[in-house]
């Protein structure tokens, strides 16, 4: 998708929707990230695909380098929240509580038979649903800030054009249908959240090669090799993290941590603040997948026990 035309067509549609607003180009970047995050499920890929086009365009329009880079990287991070999200799938894999609710809470259906639990029962689709509203709220807050910056800098705007929206929508229809296909397939039960990745790959190859004609067959070899290198690195992280998680379980680190936190008498709010502090520090040194793989098996049982 990054190599092909999907990102550019999504950006064109977003620009047509928002170009008439103050700060319209910045808002276009935000919602292009939202659209692309709903396709790729990955924040880094979203930043690369959208940022490589929108960052120079925003700087050229006079938004400034710091604002432009900050906006693109922040909006790109919405890939963590906007479903389908790769970090949410990884979280569901490594959560040792199996999404079972403690007694007295009834927010998610507990999976009593851990052997026969399906992926949906483990809460992947529940996590996807939980991410939609926060993702949209953050995108709207970013947009309000972009409007204030647009008014302050007095950047150029374009008149509203329904014809332009229809034209860019027609060009980007195959890109816009991908989130519908993926999320519709997941929630209709046609395929699982992880199988959706295979559907997305096949769909994007068909669209980029035969409809957009933006990738040649000879280019696919390089794309596949680059993907293999990336996945190889992730598999190394996964293997080492799983070994570390096994040690945490056998050494009863989580159980001892529960006793320690009980002794501190932090309470629910204190515990959540403590977790936020840990995640903030961890985020300075680890990428999101590494943090999930290492910290979720430690923190989730503590939260469950408390």
Short mmCIF file of C-alpha atoms in Angstrom, two decimals:
data_model
loop_
_atom_site.label_atom_id
_atom_site.label_comp_id
_atom_site.label_asym_id
_atom_site.label_seq_id
_atom_site.Cartn_x
_atom_site.Cartn_y
_atom_site.Cartn_z
CA UNK A 1 0.00 0.00 0.00
CA UNK A 2 2.86 2.37 0.84
CA UNK A 3 4.54 1.64 -2.50
CA UNK A 4 1.35 2.10 -4.51
CA UNK A 5 -1.35 4.71 -5.07
CA UNK A 6 -3.77 3.98 -2.21
CA UNK A 7 -2.35 6.61 0.19
CA UNK A 8 -2.23 9.35 -2.47
CA UNK A 9 -5.86 8.78 -3.45
CA UNK A 10 -6.99 8.84 0.18
CA UNK A 11 -5.15 12.14 0.67
CA UNK A 12 -6.84 13.60 -2.41
CA UNK A 13 -10.27 12.67 -1.05
CA UNK A 14 -9.46 14.08 2.42
CA UNK A 15 -8.24 17.36 0.88
CA UNK A 16 -11.45 17.70 -1.12
CA UNK A 17 -13.49 17.23 2.08
CA UNK A 18 -11.62 19.72 4.27
CA UNK A 19 -9.72 22.19 2.02
CA UNK A 20 -12.36 24.93 2.55
CA UNK A 21 -11.75 25.05 6.34
CA UNK A 22 -9.03 27.16 8.01
CA UNK A 23 -6.12 24.77 8.43
CA UNK A 24 -7.79 22.51 5.88
CA UNK A 25 -4.54 20.95 4.64
CA UNK A 26 -3.59 19.97 8.20
CA UNK A 27 -7.08 18.52 8.81
CA UNK A 28 -6.72 16.61 5.54
CA UNK A 29 -3.48 15.10 6.85
CA UNK A 30 -5.22 14.05 10.08
CA UNK A 31 -8.15 12.29 8.40
CA UNK A 32 -5.93 10.80 5.71
CA UNK A 33 -4.07 9.18 8.63
CA UNK A 34 -7.41 7.99 10.07
CA UNK A 35 -8.43 6.47 6.71
CA UNK A 36 -5.05 4.82 6.15
CA UNK A 37 -4.87 3.54 9.74
CA UNK A 38 -8.19 1.79 9.11
CA UNK A 39 -6.50 0.06 6.17
CA UNK A 40 -3.04 -0.77 7.48
CA UNK A 41 -3.57 -1.16 11.25
CA UNK A 42 -0.07 0.21 11.77
CA UNK A 43 1.07 3.61 13.03
CA UNK A 44 4.60 3.54 11.50
CA UNK A 45 3.23 2.54 8.09
CA UNK A 46 0.63 5.32 8.31
CA UNK A 47 3.29 7.92 9.14
CA UNK A 48 5.44 6.76 6.20
CA UNK A 49 2.61 6.60 3.67
CA UNK A 50 0.82 9.84 4.59
CA UNK A 51 3.74 11.84 6.00
CA UNK A 52 5.94 11.42 2.92
CA UNK A 53 3.27 13.27 0.92
CA UNK A 54 1.64 15.63 3.43
CA UNK A 55 4.70 16.87 5.34
CA UNK A 56 6.35 18.63 2.37
CA UNK A 57 2.96 19.94 1.21
CA UNK A 58 2.24 21.47 4.64
CA UNK A 59 5.70 23.04 4.90
CA UNK A 60 5.25 24.52 1.42
CA UNK A 61 1.91 26.03 2.48
CA UNK A 62 3.61 27.80 5.40
CA UNK A 63 2.62 25.62 8.38
CA UNK A 64 6.21 25.33 9.60
CA UNK A 65 8.41 22.28 9.98
CA UNK A 66 7.83 21.67 13.70
CA UNK A 67 4.05 21.85 13.47
CA UNK A 68 3.95 19.75 10.29
CA UNK A 69 6.17 16.95 11.62
CA UNK A 70 4.41 16.97 15.00
CA UNK A 71 0.97 16.79 13.41
CA UNK A 72 1.83 13.99 10.97
CA UNK A 73 3.55 11.81 13.59
CA UNK A 74 0.80 12.40 16.17
CA UNK A 75 -2.04 11.74 13.72
CA UNK A 76 -0.16 8.72 12.38
CA UNK A 77 -0.10 7.25 15.87
CA UNK A 78 -3.90 6.88 15.65
CA UNK A 79 -3.15 3.57 13.90
CA UNK A 80 -2.90 2.11 17.43
CA UNK A 81 -6.54 3.02 18.12
CA UNK A 82 -8.36 2.98 14.78
CA UNK A 83 -9.42 -0.62 14.01
CA UNK A 84 -8.09 -2.94 12.74
CA UNK A 85 -5.08 -2.33 14.99
CA UNK A 86 -2.01 -4.58 14.99
CA UNK A 87 -1.09 -3.71 18.63
CA UNK A 88 -4.62 -4.71 19.75
CA UNK A 89 -4.24 -8.10 18.07
CA UNK A 90 -0.86 -8.60 19.77
CA UNK A 91 -2.39 -7.55 23.11
CA UNK A 92 -5.11 -10.17 22.74
CA UNK A 93 -2.48 -12.84 22.05
CA UNK A 94 -0.32 -12.09 25.11
CA UNK A 95 -2.94 -11.17 27.75
CA UNK A 96 -2.72 -14.08 30.26
CA UNK A 97 -6.09 -13.26 31.85
CA UNK A 98 -7.79 -14.43 28.63
CA UNK A 99 -10.12 -11.39 28.89
CA UNK A 100 -11.97 -12.98 31.78
CA UNK A 101 -13.77 -10.48 33.99
CA UNK A 102 -13.11 -10.48 37.74
CA UNK A 103 -16.17 -11.42 39.78
CA UNK A 104 -18.64 -8.56 40.08
CA UNK A 105 -17.74 -6.95 36.73
CA UNK A 106 -19.69 -7.68 33.60
CA UNK A 107 -18.17 -5.49 30.91
CA UNK A 108 -16.89 -8.31 28.67
CA UNK A 109 -18.17 -11.88 28.35
CA UNK A 110 -15.80 -14.22 30.16
CA UNK A 111 -14.35 -17.14 28.25
CA UNK A 112 -14.78 -20.10 30.58
CA UNK A 113 -13.28 -22.80 28.33
CA UNK A 114 -9.76 -21.54 27.62
CA UNK A 115 -9.00 -24.47 25.32
CA UNK A 116 -11.89 -23.82 22.96
CA UNK A 117 -11.90 -20.01 23.14
CA UNK A 118 -12.27 -18.44 19.72
CA UNK A 119 -10.45 -15.29 18.73
CA UNK A 120 -13.64 -13.25 19.02
CA UNK A 121 -14.27 -14.54 22.55
CA UNK A 122 -10.78 -13.48 23.53
CA UNK A 123 -11.83 -9.89 22.87
CA UNK A 124 -10.04 -8.75 19.70
CA UNK A 125 -13.26 -7.42 18.21
CA UNK A 126 -14.16 -5.87 21.58
CA UNK A 127 -10.80 -4.07 21.57
CA UNK A 128 -11.46 -2.86 18.01
CA UNK A 129 -14.84 -1.44 19.03
CA UNK A 130 -13.28 0.19 22.09
CA UNK A 131 -10.73 2.02 19.94
CA UNK A 132 -13.11 3.70 17.48
CA UNK A 133 -14.50 6.45 19.73
CA UNK A 134 -11.17 7.49 21.37
CA UNK A 135 -9.53 7.53 17.93
CA UNK A 136 -12.21 9.81 16.47
CA UNK A 137 -12.21 12.08 19.53
CA UNK A 138 -8.43 12.56 19.28
CA UNK A 139 -8.72 13.22 15.52
CA UNK A 140 -11.38 15.88 16.18
CA UNK A 141 -9.23 17.53 18.89
CA UNK A 142 -6.26 17.56 16.51
CA UNK A 143 -8.52 19.14 13.87
CA UNK A 144 -9.70 21.90 16.23
CA UNK A 145 -6.07 22.72 17.01
CA UNK A 146 -5.25 22.68 13.27
CA UNK A 147 -8.09 25.17 12.67
CA UNK A 148 -6.67 27.50 15.34
CA UNK A 149 -3.20 27.27 13.75
CA UNK A 150 -4.70 27.87 10.29
CA UNK A 151 -6.47 31.01 11.52
CA UNK A 152 -3.31 32.24 13.25
CA UNK A 153 -1.05 31.67 10.23
CA UNK A 154 -3.75 32.76 7.73
CA UNK A 155 -2.94 29.89 5.39
CA UNK A 156 -4.72 29.66 2.04
CA UNK A 157 -8.04 27.83 1.73
CA UNK A 158 -9.97 26.58 -1.29
CA UNK A 159 -13.70 27.02 -1.91
CA UNK A 160 -15.98 24.10 -1.08
CA UNK A 161 -16.60 21.96 -4.17
CA UNK A 162 -19.02 19.04 -4.18
CA UNK A 163 -17.84 18.19 -7.69
CA UNK A 164 -14.26 17.82 -6.45
CA UNK A 165 -15.40 15.59 -3.56
CA UNK A 166 -17.29 13.32 -5.97
CA UNK A 167 -14.36 13.22 -8.41
CA UNK A 168 -11.75 12.34 -5.74
CA UNK A 169 -14.20 9.90 -4.14
CA UNK A 170 -14.55 8.12 -7.47
CA UNK A 171 -10.76 7.93 -7.84
CA UNK A 172 -10.32 6.70 -4.28
CA UNK A 173 -13.33 4.38 -4.08
CA UNK A 174 -11.20 1.20 -4.12
CA UNK A 175 -9.06 2.57 -1.29
CA UNK A 176 -12.09 3.64 0.74
CA UNK A 177 -13.74 0.22 0.32
CA UNK A 178 -10.84 -1.59 2.00
CA UNK A 179 -11.73 -0.58 5.61
CA UNK A 180 -15.35 -1.50 4.86
CA UNK A 181 -14.25 -4.92 3.56
CA UNK A 182 -11.91 -5.61 6.50
CA UNK A 183 -14.15 -4.42 9.35
CA UNK A 184 -17.31 -5.73 7.69
CA UNK A 185 -15.70 -9.16 7.31
CA UNK A 186 -14.52 -9.21 10.93
CA UNK A 187 -17.82 -8.14 12.50
CA UNK A 188 -19.97 -10.26 10.17
CA UNK A 189 -17.89 -13.31 11.13
CA UNK A 190 -16.71 -13.95 7.55
CA UNK A 191 -13.09 -14.04 8.77
CA UNK A 192 -11.08 -13.41 11.95
CA UNK A 193 -9.10 -10.30 12.77
CA UNK A 194 -5.79 -11.95 11.87
CA UNK A 195 -7.18 -13.50 8.69
CA UNK A 196 -8.17 -9.96 7.70
CA UNK A 197 -4.47 -9.28 7.14
CA UNK A 198 -4.40 -11.90 4.36
CA UNK A 199 -7.55 -10.40 2.83
CA UNK A 200 -5.98 -6.93 2.92
CA UNK A 201 -2.78 -8.14 1.20
CA UNK A 202 -4.65 -9.88 -1.62
CA UNK A 203 -7.05 -6.96 -2.07
CA UNK A 204 -4.27 -4.35 -2.12
CA UNK A 205 -2.22 -6.32 -4.67
CA UNK A 206 -5.26 -6.63 -6.95
CA UNK A 207 -6.11 -2.92 -6.60
CA UNK A 208 -2.55 -1.58 -6.95
CA UNK A 209 -1.57 -3.91 -9.81
CA UNK A 210 -4.71 -4.28 -11.92
CA UNK A 211 -6.88 -1.24 -11.11
CA UNK A 212 -4.52 1.61 -10.15
CA UNK A 213 -1.67 0.04 -12.16
CA UNK A 214 0.81 1.72 -9.80
CA UNK A 215 2.95 -1.38 -9.09
CA UNK A 216 4.53 -3.75 -11.59
CA UNK A 217 5.01 -7.45 -10.97
CA UNK A 218 8.78 -6.88 -10.89
CA UNK A 219 8.28 -4.44 -7.97
CA UNK A 220 6.55 -7.09 -5.86
CA UNK A 221 9.82 -8.96 -5.31
CA UNK A 222 11.39 -5.93 -3.61
CA UNK A 223 8.23 -5.27 -1.57
CA UNK A 224 8.13 -8.89 -0.37
CA UNK A 225 11.83 -8.89 0.57
CA UNK A 226 11.45 -5.61 2.54
CA UNK A 227 8.41 -7.06 4.32
CA UNK A 228 10.31 -10.25 5.20
CA UNK A 229 13.14 -8.23 6.78
CA UNK A 230 10.63 -6.25 8.88
CA UNK A 231 8.72 -9.35 9.98
CA UNK A 232 12.00 -11.13 10.78
CA UNK A 233 12.91 -8.34 13.19
CA UNK A 234 9.46 -8.53 14.80
CA UNK A 235 9.73 -12.31 15.20
CA UNK A 236 13.03 -11.90 17.06
CA UNK A 237 11.37 -9.39 19.41
CA UNK A 238 8.41 -11.76 19.85
CA UNK A 239 10.60 -14.77 20.62
CA UNK A 240 12.72 -12.93 23.20
CA UNK A 241 9.66 -11.31 24.80
CA UNK A 242 7.89 -14.66 25.10
CA UNK A 243 10.96 -16.12 26.84
CA UNK A 244 10.98 -13.18 29.23
CA UNK A 245 7.26 -13.64 29.89
CA UNK A 246 7.82 -17.31 30.74
CA UNK A 247 10.43 -16.26 33.30
CA UNK A 248 8.01 -13.69 34.82
CA UNK A 249 5.39 -16.42 35.21
CA UNK A 250 7.73 -19.02 36.75
CA UNK A 251 9.37 -16.52 39.08
CA UNK A 252 5.90 -15.38 40.26
CA UNK A 253 6.81 -11.76 39.57
CA UNK A 254 3.18 -10.75 38.99
CA UNK A 255 2.01 -12.37 42.24
CA UNK A 256 4.76 -10.65 44.23
CA UNK A 257 3.94 -7.33 42.53
CA UNK A 258 0.29 -7.69 43.60
CA UNK A 259 1.40 -8.16 47.23
CA UNK A 260 3.68 -5.12 46.98
CA UNK A 261 0.95 -2.90 45.53
CA UNK A 262 -1.48 -4.15 48.17
CA UNK A 263 1.03 -3.08 50.83
CA UNK A 264 1.30 0.36 49.23
CA UNK A 265 -2.51 0.71 49.32
CA UNK A 266 -2.55 2.71 46.11
CA UNK A 267 -6.23 2.22 45.35
CA UNK A 268 -7.72 2.09 41.82
CA UNK A 269 -6.70 5.64 40.79
CA UNK A 270 -3.24 5.28 42.31
CA UNK A 271 -2.69 1.99 40.46
CA UNK A 272 -3.77 3.51 37.13
CA UNK A 273 -1.43 6.48 37.64
CA UNK A 274 1.36 4.04 38.51
CA UNK A 275 0.69 2.08 35.30
CA UNK A 276 0.69 5.28 33.24
CA UNK A 277 4.05 6.25 34.70
CA UNK A 278 5.51 2.82 33.86
CA UNK A 279 4.18 2.99 30.31
CA UNK A 280 5.50 6.54 29.84
CA UNK A 281 9.00 5.48 30.88
CA UNK A 282 8.84 2.26 28.84
CA UNK A 283 7.69 4.19 25.79
CA UNK A 284 10.90 6.22 25.89
CA UNK A 285 12.94 3.06 25.30
CA UNK A 286 10.68 0.52 23.55
CA UNK A 287 8.38 0.43 20.56
CA UNK A 288 4.72 -0.30 21.22
CA UNK A 289 4.83 -4.01 20.30
CA UNK A 290 7.83 -4.69 22.53
CA UNK A 291 6.14 -2.84 25.40
CA UNK A 292 2.94 -4.86 24.96
CA UNK A 293 4.80 -8.17 24.77
CA UNK A 294 6.79 -7.50 27.93
CA UNK A 295 4.46 -5.42 30.13
CA UNK A 296 0.99 -6.83 29.44
CA UNK A 297 1.77 -10.29 30.94
CA UNK A 298 3.02 -8.46 34.02
CA UNK A 299 0.42 -5.70 34.44
CA UNK A 300 -2.76 -7.43 33.25
CA UNK A 301 -2.76 -10.12 36.00
CA UNK A 302 -2.10 -7.41 38.62
CA UNK A 303 -5.05 -5.36 37.38
CA UNK A 304 -7.18 -8.50 37.27
CA UNK A 305 -6.20 -9.47 40.81
CA UNK A 306 -6.79 -5.96 42.18
#
